[in-house]
Amino acid sequence: MPSGRQVSLSFYFYWLLCLFTVAFAGDPYVFYDWTVSYLIASPLGVKQQVISILWTISWPILNVTTNWNVVVNVKNNLDEPFLLTWNGIQHRKNSWQDGVSGTNCPILAGWNWTYQFQVKDQIGSFFYFPSLNFQRTSGGYGGIIVNNRDVIPLPFGTPDGDITLFMSDWYIKSHKDLRKEVESGTDLGVPDGILFNGLGPYRYDQALVPDGIRYETINVEPGKTYRFRGHTQVQQNYANMDIHVGQSFSFLVTMDQNASSDYYIVASSRFVNSSAWARATGVAILHYYNSQGPASGPLPDLPNEYDSYFSMNQARSIRWNVSAGAARPNPQGSFKYGDITVTEVFVILNRPAELIDGKWRTTLNGISYVAPSTPLKLAQQFNIPGVYKLDFPNRLMNRPAKVDISIINGTYKGFFEIIFQNNDTSVQSYHMDGYAFFVVGMDYGIWTENSRGTYNKWDGVARSTAQVFPGAWTAILVYLDNPGIWNLRAENLDSWYLGQELYVSVVNPEITDKTEIPLPENTIYCGILSSLQKYDISTFTFFFNFLYWGQAQRFKFSSAASVTKPKNNSGCAFPYYAWCLHQGLMYFN
């Protein structure tokens, strides 16, 4: 996930940690209590400091159902500020919970803060990760499952199991060292390895993989079909799949192969010529319960390794299943997006990192974003002038690149067309918080108005992250019906860290229409508003009253290492987490 490249898969499966909850009147609540801390681990055989929760490099999976309310209390035991963002969760009318620098003040070292949000009107496979200070390269990320409700039928039979696989680039250097290198203009370079669910590669080659590394083993049964969760796309057969930074996919896979031996699960890179990438290959094991022996021999060759047109055509083939019953990608939008009149067009062009005022920066339309000390959302809430400007240009302007805080003034319920033009030399991914947009077109060359003739105007896939090939463009359509201030960013971490992001402000002009959730009572204040911080977050208590076995229970979130739990009928403490077999999805990064 941290670096900007693409991977391709052969096989993949897993099971996961799920949350055991109780039922509430109305939409249920689920509660998590997390302490974020450093841990010494050796995912690639070398001891290093990683960011952990529950003393493991594999963070817990949030397993919820559409419309449930999620409450996550986060205690920061790191030595620097921290925020979590929820990649793909739309936070309907509630950008206060988005967990990025434009919406939230950071959780300072030794402080805690409680997120509370509803997974409203969406299903699929998502993930969370640290959004500040390059921390994502040290871990701190995990999956989110949003299940469909039972009343919503799916267009396939019930799988025998749900399986999770989370892939990530991994560096032995700390995130602090890596961010210094990026700031100095040094490329991230080849990662030291690729992890599957926080574990290193199977020792498929004794010369490349050291002995003693823990690797992932996926246990399956012959003849059964397993599901990787995600949006409901048109069902098609694929022998391999290109997964770009920040994306997730959903597959059904039937275990119909010969069980004479185990199988390799491989994640490898496209469009790279360096022999150094050979060591950056993720390898896990697919194990049939009646397997006769371990996997051996060379890894399978990556098909069409350098064929960029193959990769693009595969991406074009992924289409939305418009006949399936499920939560819609945009509740107030329409599957007939091709018939909606576009109200504004943005052609957003990137470039490789360049020196601006003596510092290495990346830009979108010639502007490199720098986070102000006061988050944009708080500045908007308190009408503070001068923090940002609503003047992000529709196209690249004929002027020198600059560092600025320029955001898009989005029209509420406007229908935006955004074209990402990639002038860099590597594949880039772009993500928009708060929305699922329709990916309607991509091609090589320079986008022109005539390019609209190639758009898919009926069943383009709806997602929150889209890839843009080098020297190419990708077009999306998005209906701005979710008020708030929303982050639009490069998912490639080095590009994002150096300034390749912006924000879109969406404000409902009708004062009488209370479309946004109010300022949370537990808001952290910083920057110009620091004087409003009247309590120490580490001792702040947050109370929830809910009905549990006929009586009200009180939850206290504080600096304590664990949260008080209600008792079950046996008198045992009710566990926040329970290990559940085959509950999961897959996440590709």
PDB file of C-alpha atoms in Angstrom, residues 5-7 242 244 268-274 277 302-312 425-427 444 469-470:
ATOM      1  CA  ARG A   5       2.879   0.654  -7.965  1.00  0.00           C
ATOM      2  CA  GLN A   6       0.578  -2.003  -9.211  1.00  0.00           C
ATOM      3  CA  VAL A   7       0.399  -5.677  -8.315  1.00  0.00           C
ATOM      4  CA  ASP A 242      -4.358  -6.112 -11.490  1.00  0.00           C
ATOM      5  CA  HIS A 244      -3.831  -0.734  -7.783  1.00  0.00           C
ATOM      6  CA  SER A 268       4.115  -9.347  -7.949  1.00  0.00           C
ATOM      7  CA  SER A 269       4.698  -6.058  -9.739  1.00  0.00           C
ATOM      8  CA  ARG A 270       3.973  -4.880 -13.256  1.00  0.00           C
ATOM      9  CA  PHE A 271       5.865  -2.420 -15.465  1.00  0.00           C
ATOM     10  CA  VAL A 272       9.193  -2.738 -13.600  1.00  0.00           C
ATOM     11  CA  ASN A 273      12.470  -3.873 -15.154  1.00  0.00           C
ATOM     12  CA  SER A 274      14.809  -3.807 -12.162  1.00  0.00           C
ATOM     13  CA  TRP A 277      11.978  -6.212  -7.617  1.00  0.00           C
ATOM     14  CA  LEU A 302       3.132 -12.915 -14.554  1.00  0.00           C
ATOM     15  CA  PRO A 303       1.087 -12.823 -17.784  1.00  0.00           C
ATOM     16  CA  ASN A 304       1.554  -9.818 -20.073  1.00  0.00           C
ATOM     17  CA  GLU A 305       3.996  -8.322 -17.586  1.00  0.00           C
ATOM     18  CA  TYR A 306       4.881  -5.205 -19.583  1.00  0.00           C
ATOM     19  CA  ASP A 307       1.677  -4.881 -21.615  1.00  0.00           C
ATOM     20  CA  SER A 308       0.032  -1.693 -20.363  1.00  0.00           C
ATOM     21  CA  TYR A 309      -2.856  -2.094 -22.816  1.00  0.00           C
ATOM     22  CA  PHE A 310      -3.665  -5.500 -21.352  1.00  0.00           C
ATOM     23  CA  SER A 311      -3.901  -3.929 -17.900  1.00  0.00           C
ATOM     24  CA  MET A 312      -6.065  -1.039 -19.098  1.00  0.00           C
ATOM     25  CA  THR A 425       6.099   8.050 -15.260  1.00  0.00           C
ATOM     26  CA  SER A 426       4.314   5.581 -12.976  1.00  0.00           C
ATOM     27  CA  VAL A 427       0.751   4.420 -12.376  1.00  0.00           C
ATOM     28  CA  TYR A 444      -3.699   6.788 -23.313  1.00  0.00           C
ATOM     29  CA  PHE A 469      -1.798   4.955 -16.165  1.00  0.00           C
ATOM     30  CA  PRO A 470       1.314   6.981 -17.040  1.00  0.00           C
TER      31      PRO A 470
END
